[in-house]
Coordinates of C-alpha atoms in Angstrom, one line a residue:
Chain A
X1 CA -124.3 -171.6 -55.1
X2 CA -124.3 -172.5 -58.8
X3 CA -125.2 -169.5 -61.1
X4 CA -125.6 -169.8 -64.9
X5 CA -125.2 -166.8 -67.1
X6 CA -126.0 -166.5 -70.7
X7 CA -124.4 -163.6 -72.7
X8 CA -125.7 -162.0 -74.6
X9 CA -129.3 -161.4 -73.6
X10 CA -130.3 -160.6 -77.2
X11 CA -128.8 -161.2 -80.7
X12 CA -129.8 -160.4 -84.1
X13 CA -128.1 -161.7 -87.2
X14 CA -128.7 -161.9 -90.9
X15 CA -129.9 -165.5 -92.4
X16 CA -127.1 -167.7 -93.3
X17 CA -124.9 -166.5 -90.7
X18 CA -122.9 -168.9 -88.4
X19 CA -123.4 -167.9 -84.8
X20 CA -122.4 -168.7 -81.2
X21 CA -124.2 -168.5 -78.1
X22 CA -122.6 -168.6 -74.5
X23 CA -123.3 -170.0 -71.3
X24 CA -121.2 -169.9 -68.1
X25 CA -121.6 -171.6 -64.9
X26 CA -119.8 -170.9 -61.5
X27 CA -119.5 -174.5 -60.1
X28 CA -117.7 -177.1 -62.3
X29 CA -119.0 -180.0 -60.4
X30 CA -121.9 -180.7 -62.7
X31 CA -123.7 -183.7 -63.6
X32 CA -124.8 -182.4 -67.1
X33 CA -125.6 -179.5 -69.1
X34 CA -128.7 -179.1 -71.4
X35 CA -129.6 -176.4 -73.9
X36 CA -133.2 -175.8 -74.6
X37 CA -135.2 -173.5 -77.2
X38 CA -138.3 -171.8 -76.3
X39 CA -140.7 -170.0 -78.9
X40 CA -142.8 -167.2 -77.7
X41 CA -145.8 -168.1 -75.5
X42 CA -144.9 -171.8 -75.6
X43 CA -143.1 -174.5 -73.5
X44 CA -139.4 -175.4 -74.0
X45 CA -137.9 -177.8 -76.4
X46 CA -134.9 -180.0 -75.3
X47 CA -132.0 -179.2 -78.1
X48 CA -128.9 -181.0 -76.5
X49 CA -127.6 -182.6 -73.3
X50 CA -124.0 -183.0 -72.5
X51 CA -123.1 -185.3 -69.9
X52 CA -120.0 -184.2 -67.8
X53 CA -117.6 -186.6 -69.2
X54 CA -118.4 -185.3 -72.7
X55 CA -117.0 -182.6 -74.5
X56 CA -119.6 -181.8 -77.3
X57 CA -122.9 -182.9 -78.9
X58 CA -124.1 -182.4 -82.3
X59 CA -127.6 -182.3 -83.8
X60 CA -128.2 -181.4 -87.4
X61 CA -126.8 -177.6 -87.6
X62 CA -126.5 -177.5 -83.9
X63 CA -123.3 -178.2 -81.8
X64 CA -122.9 -177.7 -78.1
X65 CA -119.5 -177.8 -76.4
X66 CA -118.7 -178.2 -72.9
X67 CA -115.5 -177.1 -70.9
X68 CA -116.2 -178.0 -67.2
X69 CA -112.7 -176.6 -66.1
X70 CA -113.6 -173.2 -67.3
X71 CA -117.1 -173.3 -66.6
X72 CA -118.1 -172.6 -70.1
X73 CA -120.4 -174.0 -72.9
X74 CA -121.2 -172.7 -76.4
X75 CA -124.0 -173.5 -78.6
X76 CA -123.1 -173.2 -82.2
X77 CA -125.8 -172.8 -85.1
X78 CA -124.6 -173.2 -88.5
X79 CA -126.1 -171.4 -91.5
X80 CA -129.0 -169.6 -89.4
X81 CA -132.7 -169.4 -90.7
X82 CA -135.5 -167.3 -89.8
X83 CA -137.1 -170.4 -88.2
X84 CA -134.2 -170.4 -85.6
X85 CA -135.5 -167.2 -84.1
X86 CA -136.3 -168.2 -80.4
X87 CA -135.1 -167.9 -77.0
X88 CA -132.3 -170.2 -76.2
X89 CA -131.8 -171.5 -72.7
X90 CA -128.9 -173.1 -70.9
X91 CA -129.3 -175.2 -67.7
X92 CA -127.0 -177.2 -65.6
X93 CA -127.6 -180.1 -63.0
X94 CA -125.2 -180.1 -60.1
X95 CA -123.4 -183.2 -59.3
X96 CA -124.9 -184.9 -56.2
X97 CA -128.4 -183.5 -57.1
X98 CA -129.2 -185.2 -60.4
X99 CA -132.8 -184.0 -60.6
X100 CA -132.8 -179.9 -60.3
X101 CA -131.9 -177.8 -63.2
X102 CA -130.2 -174.5 -62.5
X103 CA -131.4 -172.1 -65.4
X104 CA -129.7 -169.2 -67.2
X105 CA -132.0 -166.3 -68.4
X106 CA -131.6 -167.1 -71.8
X107 CA -130.5 -165.4 -75.2
X108 CA -133.1 -164.1 -77.5
X109 CA -131.9 -164.7 -80.9
X110 CA -133.6 -163.1 -84.0
X111 CA -132.4 -164.2 -87.7
X112 CA -133.5 -161.8 -90.2
X113 CA -134.3 -162.8 -93.8
Chain B
X1 CA -142.8 -188.7 -78.8
X2 CA -143.0 -187.8 -75.1
X3 CA -146.2 -185.8 -74.5
X4 CA -146.7 -183.5 -71.6
X5 CA -150.1 -182.0 -71.4
X6 CA -151.3 -179.1 -69.2
X7 CA -155.0 -178.8 -68.8
X8 CA -155.5 -175.0 -69.8
X9 CA -153.4 -172.7 -72.2
X10 CA -155.1 -169.7 -70.6
X11 CA -156.8 -169.1 -67.3
X12 CA -158.4 -166.1 -65.5
X13 CA -159.2 -166.2 -61.6
X14 CA -160.2 -163.9 -59.0
X15 CA -158.1 -162.9 -55.9
X16 CA -158.6 -165.4 -53.1
X17 CA -159.8 -168.3 -55.3
X18 CA -158.4 -171.8 -54.9
X19 CA -156.8 -172.6 -58.3
X20 CA -155.9 -176.1 -59.8
X21 CA -153.4 -176.7 -62.5
X22 CA -153.2 -180.2 -64.0
X23 CA -150.3 -181.8 -65.8
X24 CA -150.4 -185.1 -67.3
X25 CA -147.3 -187.1 -69.0
X26 CA -147.5 -190.2 -71.1
X27 CA -143.9 -191.7 -70.7
X28 CA -143.9 -193.2 -67.3
X29 CA -141.5 -190.6 -66.0
X30 CA -140.7 -190.8 -62.3
X31 CA -139.7 -187.1 -62.2
X32 CA -142.2 -184.2 -62.6
X33 CA -141.5 -180.4 -62.1
X34 CA -143.7 -177.3 -61.9
X35 CA -142.2 -173.7 -62.7
X36 CA -143.2 -170.3 -63.2
X37 CA -141.5 -167.9 -65.8
X38 CA -141.5 -164.1 -65.4
X39 CA -139.8 -161.7 -67.6
X40 CA -136.4 -160.8 -66.1
X41 CA -136.5 -163.6 -63.5
X42 CA -136.5 -166.8 -65.8
X43 CA -137.6 -169.9 -64.9
X44 CA -138.0 -170.7 -61.2
X45 CA -138.9 -174.1 -59.6
X46 CA -141.8 -174.3 -57.5
X47 CA -142.1 -178.0 -56.6
X48 CA -140.9 -181.3 -57.9
X49 CA -142.1 -184.8 -57.3
X50 CA -139.7 -188.1 -57.9
X51 CA -142.3 -190.5 -57.3
X52 CA -145.9 -191.0 -56.4
X53 CA -147.0 -189.3 -53.3
X54 CA -143.4 -187.8 -53.0
X55 CA -142.7 -184.1 -53.3
X56 CA -140.1 -181.7 -52.6
X57 CA -139.9 -177.9 -52.4
X58 CA -138.2 -175.9 -55.2
X59 CA -136.9 -172.3 -54.9
X60 CA -140.3 -170.5 -54.4
X61 CA -143.0 -172.9 -53.0
X62 CA -144.7 -170.2 -50.8
X63 CA -148.4 -170.0 -51.6
X64 CA -148.4 -173.2 -53.6
X65 CA -149.1 -176.9 -53.0
X66 CA -148.9 -179.9 -55.1
X67 CA -150.5 -183.5 -55.5
X68 CA -149.2 -186.5 -57.0
X69 CA -151.7 -189.5 -56.5
X70 CA -150.8 -191.2 -59.7
X71 CA -147.6 -191.4 -61.7
X72 CA -148.7 -189.8 -64.8
X73 CA -150.4 -186.6 -63.0
X74 CA -149.0 -183.7 -61.1
X75 CA -151.1 -181.1 -60.0
X76 CA -150.3 -177.5 -58.8
X77 CA -152.5 -175.8 -56.4
X78 CA -152.8 -172.1 -55.5
X79 CA -154.4 -172.2 -52.1
X80 CA -155.6 -168.6 -52.1
X81 CA -154.7 -166.8 -55.5
X82 CA -153.0 -163.6 -55.3
X83 CA -152.1 -160.8 -58.0
X84 CA -148.4 -161.7 -57.7
X85 CA -148.9 -165.3 -58.9
X86 CA -149.8 -164.0 -62.3
X87 CA -147.5 -165.8 -64.4
X88 CA -146.6 -168.3 -67.0
X89 CA -146.8 -171.7 -65.3
X90 CA -144.9 -174.7 -66.9
X91 CA -144.9 -178.4 -66.1
X92 CA -142.0 -180.6 -67.2
X93 CA -141.3 -184.4 -66.9
X94 CA -138.3 -186.6 -67.2
X95 CA -136.6 -189.8 -66.4
X96 CA -133.1 -189.4 -64.6
X97 CA -130.3 -188.4 -66.7
X98 CA -132.7 -187.5 -69.6
X99 CA -133.9 -184.0 -70.8
X100 CA -136.9 -182.5 -69.4
X101 CA -140.1 -182.5 -71.6
X102 CA -142.2 -179.6 -71.2
X103 CA -145.9 -178.6 -71.7
X104 CA -147.2 -175.8 -73.7
X105 CA -147.6 -173.7 -70.5
X106 CA -150.5 -172.0 -68.8
X107 CA -150.7 -168.4 -68.8
X108 CA -152.6 -167.7 -65.4
X109 CA -154.0 -164.3 -64.8
X110 CA -155.3 -163.2 -61.1
X111 CA -157.5 -160.2 -61.1

């Protein structure tokens, strides 16, 4: 059964720091991996989607990598800003079931001015 | 931009009531989802639908039902609300192999 783990559960950094959030999954047979952001009391916003055949995706200051064989993904945030403070969630879709996301519990990020 | 609209941001109901949560999307997505989100438990899938009048159970369907009579609308029904159904409910929609788009959520309290 696929399980998605995100470590650490919470992280606090000073403004301007580059940081890495980690996501691991137990079954490497995935269709894609997705990163989302959630602000307090709000819904989720999609950040990046990496297909199983891809190694990384970039959007602005965000870069997500995927290593299927080791069951890991990282979300790199460059030059962090207070507005980046949010919870970041990772989710995978298993190969053969391309609708249902399996979710991690998220990393709560605080960026201090 | 895709818009997913949930009918209420906050809702307070009483134990035993029948509760309807509505979700509408404007991008002709075939797939729609209902989740609940609780501290320490993360996002859990209740039901999803991949076409009009089609539905599949998610991980925690007990106590809930759904209706999808039109492509743009997906309703979640709490047949007889109980206090353990107090939660944040999130609706999402997507086209296959695209990211899910979420509504702002409904914070439901059952008293």
